[in-house]
XYZ file of C-alpha atoms in Angstrom:
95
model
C 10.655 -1.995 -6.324
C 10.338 1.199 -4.683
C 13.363 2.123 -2.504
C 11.114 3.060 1.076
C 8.695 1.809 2.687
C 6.506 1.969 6.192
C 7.988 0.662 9.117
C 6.178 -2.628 9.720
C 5.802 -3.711 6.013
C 6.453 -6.890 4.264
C 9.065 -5.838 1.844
C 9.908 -8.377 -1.188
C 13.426 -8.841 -2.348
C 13.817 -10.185 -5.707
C 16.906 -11.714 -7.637
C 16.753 -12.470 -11.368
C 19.878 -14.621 -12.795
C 20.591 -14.696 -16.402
C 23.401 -14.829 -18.964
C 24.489 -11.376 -19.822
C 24.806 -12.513 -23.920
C 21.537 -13.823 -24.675
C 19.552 -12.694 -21.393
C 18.099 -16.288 -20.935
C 17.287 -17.259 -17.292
C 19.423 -20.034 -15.223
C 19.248 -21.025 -11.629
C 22.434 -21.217 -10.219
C 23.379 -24.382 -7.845
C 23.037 -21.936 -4.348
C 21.105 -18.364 -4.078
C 21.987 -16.680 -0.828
C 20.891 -13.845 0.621
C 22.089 -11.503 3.134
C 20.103 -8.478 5.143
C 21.700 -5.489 7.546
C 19.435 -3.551 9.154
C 19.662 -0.227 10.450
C 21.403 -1.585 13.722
C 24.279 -3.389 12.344
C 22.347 -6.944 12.278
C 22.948 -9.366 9.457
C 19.944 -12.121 8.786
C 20.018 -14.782 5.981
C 16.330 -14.969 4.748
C 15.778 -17.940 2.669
C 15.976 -17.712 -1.175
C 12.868 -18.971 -2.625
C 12.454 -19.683 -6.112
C 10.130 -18.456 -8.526
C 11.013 -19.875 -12.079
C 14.119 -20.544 -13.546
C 16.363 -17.665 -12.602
C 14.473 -16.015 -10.399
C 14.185 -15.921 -6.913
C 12.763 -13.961 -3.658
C 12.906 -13.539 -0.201
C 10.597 -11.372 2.179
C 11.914 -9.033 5.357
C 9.727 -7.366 7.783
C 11.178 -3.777 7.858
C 10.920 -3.703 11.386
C 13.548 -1.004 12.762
C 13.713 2.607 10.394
C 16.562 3.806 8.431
C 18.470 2.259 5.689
C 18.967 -1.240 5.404
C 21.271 -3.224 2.849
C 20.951 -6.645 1.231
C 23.447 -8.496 -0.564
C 22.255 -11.694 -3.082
C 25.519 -13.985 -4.270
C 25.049 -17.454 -6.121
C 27.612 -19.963 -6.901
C 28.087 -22.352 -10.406
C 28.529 -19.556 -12.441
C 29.664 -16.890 -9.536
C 27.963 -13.572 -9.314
C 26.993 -11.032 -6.335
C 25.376 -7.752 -6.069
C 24.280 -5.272 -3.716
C 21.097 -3.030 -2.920
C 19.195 -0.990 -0.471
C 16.341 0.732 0.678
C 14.792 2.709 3.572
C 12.172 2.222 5.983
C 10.156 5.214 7.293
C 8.328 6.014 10.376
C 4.490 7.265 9.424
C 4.298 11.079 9.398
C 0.240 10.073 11.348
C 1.318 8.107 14.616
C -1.567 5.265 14.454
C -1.892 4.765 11.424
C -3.443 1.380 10.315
């Protein structure tokens, strides 16, 4: 996943869950996500799933700057934390 993007796009978050000793994929009983923006302003996207153990979500990056998402599950217990950065287009109209 590249870490910036246009300001407008789709961007897709993705969460894999597996067990660290034999890397095979489980879903865990809840997936939730959590998204700050540039302006302090939390949203929790739905978590949809893929296949076993993995799971996305899509944000409109809608406001520049950095933004922050957070993915936890419960049944086993596990949380982690990302970002990435939406840009304004150096060519004002662009399609």
């Amino acid at each position: 996943m590249p870490s910036s993007y246009p300001l407008g796009n789709t961007i897709r978050l993705t969460a894999h869950f597996a067990y660290p000793d034999t890397g095979v994929a489980f879903d865990p009983d809840t997936v939730t996500i959590r998204v700050r923006n540039p302006n302090f302003e939390v949203t929790k996207p739905v978590a949809l799933r893929d296949s076993q153990g993995y799971y996305h979500c899509d944000v409109v990056g809608d406001v520049a700057g950095v933004w922050y998402w957070r993915v936890d599950s419960t049944n086993p217990v596990s949380g982690g934390e990302r970002s990435f950065t939406v840009v304004e287009s150096k060519f004002p109209n662009a399609p």
